[in-house]
Coordinates of C-alpha atoms in Angstrom, one line a residue:
Chain A
X1 CA -23.7 14.5 2.0
X2 CA -22.5 13.1 5.3
X3 CA -18.9 11.9 5.7
X4 CA -17.3 9.8 8.3
X5 CA -13.5 10.0 8.6
X6 CA -11.7 7.3 10.5
X7 CA -8.9 9.1 12.5
X8 CA -5.4 7.8 12.2
X9 CA -3.6 7.2 15.5
X10 CA 0.1 7.0 16.2
X11 CA 0.9 5.6 19.6
X12 CA -2.5 6.7 20.8
X13 CA -2.1 10.3 19.6
X14 CA -3.9 11.8 16.6
X15 CA -1.6 11.3 13.5
X16 CA -1.0 14.2 11.1
X17 CA -2.6 12.2 8.3
X18 CA -6.1 12.9 9.7
X19 CA -6.0 16.6 8.9
X20 CA -5.3 15.7 5.2
X21 CA -8.2 13.3 5.1
X22 CA -10.5 15.9 6.6
X23 CA -9.3 18.2 3.7
X24 CA -10.3 15.5 1.2
X25 CA -13.7 15.3 3.0
X26 CA -14.1 19.1 2.6
X27 CA -13.4 18.7 -1.1
X28 CA -16.3 16.3 -1.3
X29 CA -18.5 18.6 0.7
X30 CA -21.0 17.9 3.4
X31 CA -21.1 17.3 7.2
X32 CA -17.9 15.8 8.5
X33 CA -17.7 13.5 11.5
X34 CA -14.4 12.0 12.7
X35 CA -14.3 8.6 14.4
X36 CA -11.5 8.1 16.9
X37 CA -11.3 4.4 17.9
X38 CA -8.8 3.0 20.3
X39 CA -7.9 2.4 23.9
X40 CA -7.3 5.6 25.9
X41 CA -7.8 8.0 23.1
X42 CA -9.4 11.0 24.8
X43 CA -6.4 13.2 23.9
X44 CA -6.6 12.2 20.3
X45 CA -10.4 12.9 20.2
X46 CA -9.7 16.4 21.6
X47 CA -7.1 17.0 18.9
X48 CA -9.5 15.8 16.3
X49 CA -12.2 18.2 17.6
X50 CA -9.9 21.1 16.8
X51 CA -9.6 20.2 13.1
X52 CA -11.3 22.8 10.9
X53 CA -14.4 21.7 9.2
X54 CA -15.3 18.8 11.6
X55 CA -18.8 19.0 13.1
X56 CA -18.6 16.0 15.5
X57 CA -16.0 13.7 16.9
X58 CA -17.3 10.2 17.8
X59 CA -15.1 8.4 20.3
X60 CA -15.0 4.6 20.7
X61 CA -12.7 4.1 23.7
X62 CA -12.4 0.5 24.6
X63 CA -9.7 -2.1 25.1
X64 CA -11.1 -4.1 22.2
X65 CA -10.1 -1.3 19.8
X66 CA -6.5 -1.2 21.1
X67 CA -3.8 -1.5 18.4
X68 CA -6.4 -0.8 15.7
X69 CA -6.9 -4.5 14.9
X70 CA -8.8 -5.0 11.7
X71 CA -11.6 -7.2 12.9
X72 CA -13.0 -5.0 15.7
X73 CA -12.4 -1.7 14.0
X74 CA -14.0 -3.1 10.8
X75 CA -17.0 -4.3 12.8
X76 CA -17.3 -0.9 14.5
X77 CA -17.3 0.9 11.2
X78 CA -20.0 -1.5 9.9
X79 CA -22.2 -0.5 12.9
X80 CA -21.6 3.2 12.5
X81 CA -21.6 3.6 8.7
X82 CA -25.4 3.8 8.2
X83 CA -26.5 7.3 7.5
X84 CA -23.2 8.3 5.9
X85 CA -22.7 8.7 2.2
X86 CA -18.9 8.5 2.4
X87 CA -16.4 6.8 4.8
X88 CA -12.8 7.9 4.5
X89 CA -9.5 6.9 6.0
X90 CA -5.9 7.7 5.1
X91 CA -4.1 5.2 2.9
X92 CA -2.0 4.3 5.9
X93 CA -1.3 0.7 6.9
X94 CA -4.3 1.1 9.3
X95 CA -6.7 2.5 6.7
X96 CA -5.7 0.0 4.1
X97 CA -6.1 -2.8 6.7
X98 CA -9.5 -1.9 7.9
X99 CA -11.6 -0.1 5.2
X100 CA -11.9 -2.9 2.7
X101 CA -13.6 -4.9 5.4
X102 CA -16.3 -2.3 5.7
X103 CA -16.7 -2.1 1.9
X104 CA -17.0 -5.9 1.6
X105 CA -19.5 -6.2 4.4
X106 CA -21.6 -3.3 2.9
X107 CA -21.3 -5.0 -0.5
X108 CA -19.7 -1.9 -2.1
X109 CA -16.4 -1.3 -3.9
X110 CA -13.5 0.7 -2.3
X111 CA -11.6 3.4 -4.0
X112 CA -8.0 3.2 -2.8
X113 CA -5.3 6.0 -2.6
X114 CA -7.6 8.7 -3.9
X115 CA -5.5 11.9 -4.6
X116 CA -8.1 14.1 -6.2
X117 CA -11.8 14.8 -5.9
X118 CA -13.7 15.8 -9.0
X119 CA -17.2 15.6 -7.4
X120 CA -18.9 13.7 -4.7
X121 CA -18.9 10.5 -6.8
X122 CA -15.9 11.0 -9.1
X123 CA -12.3 10.7 -8.0
X124 CA -8.7 10.5 -9.2
X125 CA -6.5 7.7 -8.2
X126 CA -3.0 6.4 -9.2
X127 CA -2.7 3.1 -10.9
X128 CA 0.4 1.2 -12.1
X129 CA 2.5 2.7 -9.3
X130 CA 1.5 6.2 -10.2
X131 CA 2.5 5.9 -13.9
X132 CA -1.1 6.5 -14.8
X133 CA -3.9 8.4 -13.1
X134 CA -7.4 7.0 -13.4
X135 CA -10.6 9.0 -13.1
X136 CA -13.2 6.7 -11.6
X137 CA -16.9 7.2 -10.8
X138 CA -18.6 5.2 -8.1
X139 CA -22.4 4.6 -8.3
X140 CA -22.4 2.7 -4.9
X141 CA -24.7 4.3 -2.3
X142 CA -21.9 4.2 0.2
X143 CA -18.5 5.4 -1.0
X144 CA -15.6 3.8 0.9
X145 CA -12.4 5.6 0.1
X146 CA -8.8 5.7 1.3
X147 CA -7.0 9.0 0.8
X148 CA -3.4 9.5 -0.3
X149 CA -2.6 12.3 2.1
X150 CA 0.0 14.0 -0.2
X151 CA -2.9 14.9 -2.5
X152 CA -4.6 17.2 0.0
X153 CA -3.2 20.1 2.1
X154 CA -3.9 19.6 5.8
X155 CA -6.8 21.6 7.3
X156 CA -5.9 23.9 10.2
X157 CA -6.8 23.3 13.8
X158 CA -8.8 26.2 15.1
X159 CA -12.1 24.3 15.2
X160 CA -14.2 23.2 18.1
X161 CA -16.3 20.2 17.2
X162 CA -18.5 18.4 19.7
X163 CA -17.2 15.2 21.2
X164 CA -19.6 12.3 21.7
X165 CA -18.9 8.8 23.0
X166 CA -19.8 5.8 21.0
X167 CA -21.0 2.9 23.1
X168 CA -20.8 0.2 20.5
X169 CA -18.5 -2.6 21.7
X170 CA -17.8 -5.5 19.4
X171 CA -16.4 -8.9 20.2
X172 CA -13.1 -10.2 18.9
X173 CA -11.8 -13.6 19.7
X174 CA -10.0 -14.2 16.4
X175 CA -7.1 -11.8 16.5
X176 CA -4.9 -10.6 19.3
X177 CA -2.0 -8.3 19.6
X178 CA 1.4 -9.8 20.4
X179 CA 4.0 -7.1 20.1
X180 CA 5.0 -4.0 18.2
X181 CA 8.5 -2.8 17.3
X182 CA 8.3 0.8 16.3
X183 CA 11.3 2.8 15.2
X184 CA 12.0 5.5 17.9
X185 CA 13.0 8.8 16.5
X186 CA 12.9 12.4 17.5
X187 CA 12.7 13.4 13.9
X188 CA 9.4 14.2 12.1
X189 CA 7.5 11.3 10.6
X190 CA 8.4 10.5 7.0
X191 CA 4.9 10.9 5.6
X192 CA 4.4 14.3 7.1
X193 CA 7.8 16.0 7.1
X194 CA 8.4 19.3 5.2
X195 CA 11.9 18.2 4.4
X196 CA 13.1 14.6 3.6
X197 CA 16.7 13.6 3.0
X198 CA 17.1 10.0 1.7
X199 CA 20.1 7.8 1.1
X200 CA 20.6 5.1 -1.5
X201 CA 23.0 2.4 -2.3
X202 CA 25.6 5.0 -2.9
X203 CA 25.8 5.5 0.9
X204 CA 27.9 2.3 0.9
X205 CA 26.7 1.0 4.3
X206 CA 24.4 1.6 7.2
X207 CA 26.9 3.5 9.3
X208 CA 27.3 6.1 6.6
X209 CA 23.7 7.1 7.0
X210 CA 25.0 9.0 10.1
X211 CA 26.3 11.5 7.6
X212 CA 22.6 12.5 6.9
X213 CA 21.9 13.0 10.6
X214 CA 23.5 16.4 11.0
X215 CA 21.9 17.8 7.9
X216 CA 18.5 16.4 9.0
X217 CA 18.9 18.0 12.4
X218 CA 19.6 21.4 10.8
X219 CA 16.7 21.2 8.4
X220 CA 14.2 19.5 10.7
X221 CA 14.1 16.7 8.1
X222 CA 13.0 13.1 8.2
X223 CA 15.4 10.5 6.9
X224 CA 14.4 8.1 4.2
X225 CA 16.1 5.5 2.0
X226 CA 15.7 3.9 -1.4
X227 CA 14.6 0.3 -1.7
X228 CA 18.2 -0.6 -2.8
X229 CA 19.5 0.7 0.5
X230 CA 16.9 -1.3 2.4
X231 CA 17.5 -4.5 0.4
X232 CA 21.2 -4.1 1.0
X233 CA 20.5 -4.1 4.7
X234 CA 21.8 -0.6 5.4
X235 CA 18.6 0.6 7.1
X236 CA 15.2 -0.8 8.2
X237 CA 12.3 -1.1 5.8
X238 CA 10.1 1.5 7.5
X239 CA 12.5 4.2 6.1
X240 CA 11.8 3.1 2.5
X241 CA 10.5 5.8 0.1
X242 CA 9.1 4.5 -3.1
X243 CA 6.4 2.4 -4.8
X244 CA 6.8 -0.3 -2.2
X245 CA 7.5 2.0 0.7
X246 CA 6.2 5.4 1.8
X247 CA 4.9 8.0 -0.7
X248 CA 6.2 11.4 0.3
X249 CA 5.7 14.9 -1.1
X250 CA 7.7 17.3 1.1
X251 CA 8.6 20.9 0.2
X252 CA 12.2 19.8 -0.2
X253 CA 13.5 16.3 -1.0
X254 CA 17.2 15.6 -1.0
X255 CA 18.2 12.3 -2.7
X256 CA 21.8 11.3 -1.8
X257 CA 23.5 8.4 -3.7
X258 CA 20.2 7.4 -5.2
X259 CA 20.2 6.5 -8.9
X260 CA 16.5 7.1 -9.4
X261 CA 14.8 3.8 -10.3
X262 CA 11.2 4.1 -11.3
X263 CA 10.2 2.5 -8.1
X264 CA 11.9 5.2 -6.1
X265 CA 10.6 8.1 -8.2
X266 CA 7.0 6.7 -7.7
X267 CA 7.4 7.6 -4.0
X268 CA 8.8 11.1 -4.2
X269 CA 8.2 12.7 -7.6
X270 CA 5.4 14.9 -6.2
X271 CA 7.9 16.7 -3.9
X272 CA 7.9 20.5 -4.5
X273 CA 11.7 20.8 -4.9
X274 CA 14.0 17.9 -5.5
X275 CA 17.8 18.0 -5.0
X276 CA 19.9 15.1 -6.2
X277 CA 23.5 14.4 -5.1
X278 CA 25.2 11.6 -7.0
X279 CA 28.6 10.9 -8.4
X280 CA 27.2 9.5 -11.7
X281 CA 26.1 12.5 -13.8
X282 CA 24.0 10.2 -16.0
X283 CA 21.9 8.9 -13.1
X284 CA 18.2 9.1 -13.9
X285 CA 17.5 10.9 -10.7
X286 CA 18.9 14.1 -12.4
X287 CA 16.0 13.9 -14.9
X288 CA 13.5 14.8 -12.1
X289 CA 15.8 16.9 -9.9
X290 CA 15.4 20.6 -9.8
X291 CA 18.9 21.0 -8.6
X292 CA 21.6 18.4 -9.3
X293 CA 25.0 18.3 -7.8
X294 CA 27.5 15.8 -9.3
X295 CA 30.2 14.6 -6.9
X296 CA 31.4 12.4 -4.1
X297 CA 28.7 12.4 -1.4
X298 CA 31.4 11.7 1.3
X299 CA 32.8 15.1 0.5
X300 CA 29.6 17.0 -0.2
X301 CA 27.6 15.9 2.8
X302 CA 30.0 17.2 5.5
X303 CA 30.4 20.4 3.5
X304 CA 26.7 20.8 3.2
X305 CA 26.2 20.2 6.9
X306 CA 28.8 22.8 7.9
X307 CA 27.4 25.5 5.6
X308 CA 23.7 25.2 6.3
Chain B
X1 CA -4.1 -28.5 6.2
X2 CA -4.8 -27.1 2.8
X3 CA -3.3 -23.8 1.7
X4 CA -5.1 -21.7 -0.9
X5 CA -3.1 -19.2 -2.8
X6 CA -4.5 -16.5 -5.1
X7 CA -2.6 -15.3 -8.2
X8 CA -3.2 -12.5 -10.6
X9 CA -2.0 -12.1 -14.2
X10 CA -0.7 -8.5 -14.6
X11 CA 1.6 -6.5 -16.8
X12 CA 5.3 -7.5 -16.2
X13 CA 6.8 -5.2 -13.6
X14 CA 9.7 -4.3 -15.9
X15 CA 7.4 -2.9 -18.6
X16 CA 7.0 0.8 -18.9
X17 CA 3.3 1.4 -19.4
X18 CA 1.6 3.4 -22.1
X19 CA -1.7 5.1 -21.8
X20 CA -4.0 4.5 -24.8
X21 CA -4.4 7.5 -27.2
X22 CA -8.1 7.7 -26.4
X23 CA -7.4 7.7 -22.7
X24 CA -9.7 4.8 -22.1
X25 CA -7.2 2.7 -20.2
X26 CA -3.6 1.5 -20.2
X27 CA -2.5 -0.2 -23.5
X28 CA -2.0 -3.9 -22.8
X29 CA -1.7 -5.0 -26.5
X30 CA 1.5 -7.0 -27.1
X31 CA 2.8 -6.3 -23.7
X32 CA 4.6 -8.9 -21.6
X33 CA 2.4 -10.2 -18.9
X34 CA 3.5 -12.1 -15.7
X35 CA 2.4 -13.2 -12.3
X36 CA 1.9 -10.2 -9.9
X37 CA 5.1 -10.1 -7.8
X38 CA 3.3 -10.1 -4.5
X39 CA 1.4 -13.2 -5.7
X40 CA 4.8 -14.9 -6.4
X41 CA 5.7 -14.3 -2.8
X42 CA 2.4 -15.8 -1.8
X43 CA 3.0 -18.9 -3.9
X44 CA 6.5 -19.2 -2.4
X45 CA 5.2 -19.0 1.1
X46 CA 2.5 -21.6 0.5
X47 CA 5.1 -24.0 -1.1
X48 CA 7.5 -23.5 1.8
X49 CA 4.7 -24.3 4.3
X50 CA 4.2 -27.6 2.4
X51 CA 8.0 -28.3 2.4
X52 CA 8.0 -27.8 6.2
X53 CA 5.1 -30.3 6.5
X54 CA 2.7 -27.7 7.7
X55 CA 0.6 -27.7 4.5
X56 CA -0.6 -30.9 3.0
X57 CA -1.8 -29.5 -0.3
X58 CA -1.3 -26.1 -2.1
X59 CA -4.2 -25.0 -4.4
X60 CA -3.6 -22.0 -6.7
X61 CA -6.6 -20.0 -7.9
X62 CA -6.9 -17.2 -10.4
X63 CA -9.8 -15.0 -11.7
X64 CA -9.3 -13.6 -15.1
X65 CA -9.1 -14.3 -18.9
X66 CA -8.2 -17.6 -20.4
X67 CA -4.5 -16.5 -20.6
X68 CA -4.4 -16.4 -16.8
X69 CA -3.9 -20.2 -17.0
X70 CA -0.2 -19.3 -17.9
X71 CA 0.2 -17.9 -14.4
X72 CA -1.6 -20.8 -12.8
X73 CA 0.8 -23.2 -14.7
X74 CA 3.7 -21.1 -13.2
X75 CA 2.3 -21.6 -9.8
X76 CA 2.0 -25.3 -10.4
X77 CA 5.7 -25.3 -11.6
X78 CA 6.7 -23.5 -8.4
X79 CA 5.1 -26.3 -6.3
X80 CA 1.3 -25.9 -6.1
X81 CA -0.5 -29.2 -6.4
X82 CA -3.5 -28.2 -8.4
X83 CA -5.2 -25.1 -9.8
X84 CA -8.6 -23.5 -10.2
X85 CA -9.2 -21.0 -13.0
X86 CA -12.3 -18.9 -12.7
X87 CA -12.5 -17.6 -16.3
X88 CA -14.0 -14.2 -17.1
X89 CA -13.1 -11.5 -19.7
X90 CA -14.8 -8.9 -17.6
X91 CA -12.8 -6.4 -15.6
X92 CA -13.1 -8.2 -12.2
X93 CA -12.5 -5.8 -9.4
X94 CA -11.5 -6.6 -5.8
X95 CA -15.0 -7.1 -4.4
X96 CA -16.0 -9.6 -7.2
X97 CA -12.7 -11.5 -6.8
X98 CA -13.1 -11.6 -3.0
X99 CA -16.6 -13.0 -3.5
X100 CA -15.4 -15.7 -5.8
X101 CA -12.5 -16.6 -3.5
X102 CA -14.9 -16.8 -0.6
X103 CA -16.9 -19.4 -2.6
X104 CA -13.7 -21.4 -3.2
X105 CA -12.8 -21.1 0.5
X106 CA -16.2 -22.5 1.4
X107 CA -15.7 -25.4 -1.0
X108 CA -12.1 -26.2 -0.2
X109 CA -12.0 -25.3 3.5
X110 CA -8.3 -24.3 3.5
X111 CA -6.5 -23.7 6.8
X112 CA -4.8 -20.7 5.4
X113 CA -5.3 -18.5 2.4
X114 CA -2.3 -16.5 1.2
X115 CA -2.7 -13.6 -1.2
X116 CA -0.4 -10.8 -2.4
X117 CA -1.1 -7.5 -0.6
X118 CA -1.8 -5.7 -3.8
X119 CA -1.6 -6.1 -7.6
X120 CA 0.8 -3.9 -9.4
X121 CA -1.8 -2.8 -12.0
X122 CA -4.7 -1.5 -10.1
X123 CA -2.8 -1.0 -6.8
X124 CA -5.9 -1.5 -4.8
X125 CA -4.7 -3.5 -1.8
X126 CA -8.2 -4.7 -0.9
X127 CA -8.9 -8.3 -2.0
X128 CA -7.4 -10.1 1.0
X129 CA -9.1 -7.9 3.5
X130 CA -12.4 -8.2 1.7
X131 CA -12.1 -12.0 1.6
X132 CA -11.4 -12.0 5.3
X133 CA -14.5 -9.9 5.9
X134 CA -16.7 -12.0 3.7
X135 CA -15.6 -15.4 5.1
X136 CA -15.5 -14.1 8.7
X137 CA -11.9 -15.2 9.0
X138 CA -9.2 -13.1 10.7
X139 CA -6.6 -11.4 8.6
X140 CA -2.9 -10.7 8.8
X141 CA -2.0 -8.2 6.1
X142 CA 1.3 -7.0 4.8
X143 CA 3.1 -10.0 6.3
X144 CA 6.9 -10.1 6.6
X145 CA 6.8 -13.3 8.7
X146 CA 4.2 -16.1 9.0
X147 CA 4.6 -18.7 11.7
X148 CA 1.9 -21.4 12.0
X149 CA 1.8 -22.8 15.6
X150 CA -0.9 -25.4 16.2
X151 CA -4.3 -23.9 15.7
X152 CA -2.9 -20.4 15.6
X153 CA -0.7 -18.4 13.2
X154 CA 1.5 -15.5 14.3
X155 CA 1.9 -12.9 11.6
X156 CA 4.4 -10.1 11.7
X157 CA 3.1 -7.1 9.7
X158 CA 4.9 -4.2 8.1
X159 CA 3.1 -1.2 9.4
X160 CA 3.9 2.5 9.2
X161 CA 6.8 3.1 11.6
X162 CA 7.8 -0.5 12.2
X163 CA 6.5 -4.0 12.7
X164 CA 3.5 -5.4 14.5
X165 CA 3.0 -9.0 15.4
X166 CA -0.5 -10.4 15.8
X167 CA -1.8 -13.9 16.6
X168 CA -4.8 -15.2 14.6
X169 CA -6.9 -18.3 15.0
X170 CA -6.9 -20.6 12.1
X171 CA -8.3 -20.7 9.4
X172 CA -6.9 -17.3 8.5
X173 CA -6.2 -15.0 5.6
X174 CA -2.6 -13.6 5.1
X175 CA -1.5 -11.0 2.6
X176 CA 2.2 -10.8 1.7
X177 CA 4.6 -7.9 1.8
X178 CA 7.9 -7.8 -0.1
X179 CA 10.2 -9.1 2.6
X180 CA 8.3 -12.2 3.5
X181 CA 10.5 -14.3 1.3
X182 CA 12.5 -14.4 -2.0
X183 CA 10.5 -16.5 -4.5
X184 CA 12.4 -19.2 -6.3
X185 CA 12.6 -19.7 -10.1
X186 CA 10.7 -22.5 -11.7
X187 CA 13.1 -25.3 -13.0
X188 CA 12.5 -26.7 -16.5
X189 CA 11.6 -30.3 -15.3
X190 CA 9.0 -28.7 -12.9
X191 CA 7.6 -26.6 -15.7
X192 CA 7.2 -29.8 -17.7
X193 CA 5.6 -31.6 -14.8
X194 CA 3.2 -28.7 -14.1
X195 CA 1.6 -29.2 -17.5
X196 CA 0.2 -32.5 -16.2
X197 CA -1.1 -31.2 -12.9
X198 CA -4.9 -30.8 -12.6
X199 CA -6.3 -27.4 -13.6
X200 CA -10.1 -27.0 -13.1
X201 CA -11.8 -24.3 -15.2
X202 CA -14.9 -22.6 -13.7
X203 CA -16.9 -19.5 -14.4
X204 CA -18.2 -16.8 -12.0
X205 CA -21.7 -18.1 -12.9
X206 CA -20.8 -21.6 -11.5
X207 CA -20.4 -19.8 -8.1
X208 CA -23.4 -17.5 -8.6
X209 CA -21.2 -14.4 -8.4
X210 CA -21.9 -11.2 -10.5
X211 CA -18.6 -9.7 -11.7
X212 CA -19.9 -6.3 -12.8
X213 CA -19.0 -3.4 -10.5
X214 CA -20.6 -0.1 -9.8
X215 CA -17.3 1.7 -10.3
X216 CA -16.7 2.9 -13.9
X217 CA -13.4 3.9 -15.3
X218 CA -14.0 7.2 -17.0
X219 CA -10.5 8.2 -18.1
X220 CA -6.8 7.2 -17.8
X221 CA -4.1 9.8 -18.2
X222 CA -0.3 10.0 -17.9
X223 CA 0.8 11.9 -14.8
X224 CA 2.3 15.4 -15.2
X225 CA 5.9 14.9 -16.4
X226 CA 8.4 16.4 -14.1
X227 CA 11.1 18.3 -15.9
X228 CA 14.8 18.0 -14.9
X229 CA 16.2 21.3 -13.6
X230 CA 19.8 22.5 -13.5
X231 CA 23.1 21.1 -12.3
X232 CA 24.9 23.2 -9.8
X233 CA 28.6 23.3 -9.5
X234 CA 29.1 23.5 -5.8
X235 CA 27.5 23.2 -2.3
X236 CA 27.6 27.0 -2.1
X237 CA 25.6 27.4 -5.3
X238 CA 23.2 24.7 -4.1
X239 CA 22.5 26.5 -0.8
X240 CA 22.2 29.8 -2.6
X241 CA 19.6 28.4 -5.1
X242 CA 17.6 26.7 -2.4
X243 CA 17.5 29.9 -0.3
X244 CA 17.0 32.5 -3.0
X245 CA 15.4 30.7 -6.0
X246 CA 13.4 27.8 -4.6
X247 CA 13.0 29.6 -1.2
X248 CA 12.8 26.3 0.7
X249 CA 15.6 27.0 3.2

């Protein structure tokens, strides 16, 4: 078996997701290469070379690969995929954007959001927003797979893989980058944070989300939100946790003023410990919470912050 | 220009699903079915493009069983001009659907194809990207804004951590995210009128496409149920439990 992992980049640096995808590759078994494609990505390549279990890092460093546009990265993967039995990427917006192109051009299916490996050809993946788990077997000669990172613990970074430049340069005249508006934050990224504190409609307005800041600072937590809070315009959509937002599985998830709609639970129910703070003691969130605290969040949050 | 919009018949998003007793699949007998919510957004976007005078004709297409014609009629009631139903009772996966749509694109030559980013049953999030690859057209996935400007389209995409805007040459493929628009409801007179709009029925064989896939579904199970825990009486008790029982602080 020979596996190619497409590295995830965040502002040119190696994103945490890649260490989880390499762990999934280890569960499949075989030689693991990592492809780092972008513009000015030597540092990311060096970080990828340290991931445990990686034999070789292949670096495609060219302006055509800037911003991970689907057309050039897809074409690059098509050029490089021969000789591999599996091509993996995280189920990030980049992996989801690019990998189906490779699958289609190689005339194979893609398995999306894989969260468990049974064998080199049989995998577990969520369907119906995680309300059912399917076991699927692929008889395609090339298996193209996106990985749900919460399903695999990240590998360590004490490795020393070789780094090799890829000189394949593809043409792209169809798509071009215009602009990017990324939320700036000193907090950990939602997808990879050990602790997540999320607010829902119960927060009342966007300003009140500041009540979560102090707690997040003390716990080193990322801040999330329910779809209801996003739809109400309290916070931007990239903070959304749920079926239609980010899927998270931190060690500790604190849901504040969130009722617990199925769509929210789909995004956080695999967290190790769930705490719910809500004034309605009938709220469905309490059915999944390990620890529930019924009360007024506007009194509880300041008290929690001062006592942590 | 023509706009082609793909729709899928899926379980209604309000229905709580049940896994069959023999674990062969999810039980869909006597379950309410509807148009996939992301496809509703795609139809809405196509119809708005027509209302703005950008699109001249909106064509809805669906691959699926005979009953999928209900969802095509819904698309027609929402403002699509005509529909193409590619009828199959086989489990048509993303790749097969993308191949069929590619044939329709070849035939109809639309300026823009709009699809939902994913269907809420199989949650694959693949068909639009595969269609783009097969047709050789550029793609703008997870769109929260679509602005056609001459022979280009600017697509603002919902990406991890924020928004990205890209410019694509037309024709192009766009897949919709939730915040692109709020779909309208079909009005009764429009539902009546939709019954008279043209709906062509085809089969995968008409397009020379094999629907069978090399992926087999071995088993479907319910996820592990999470049990509710305890209620604590105070912030102090909560902190104590998190420190000494759960050991996460």
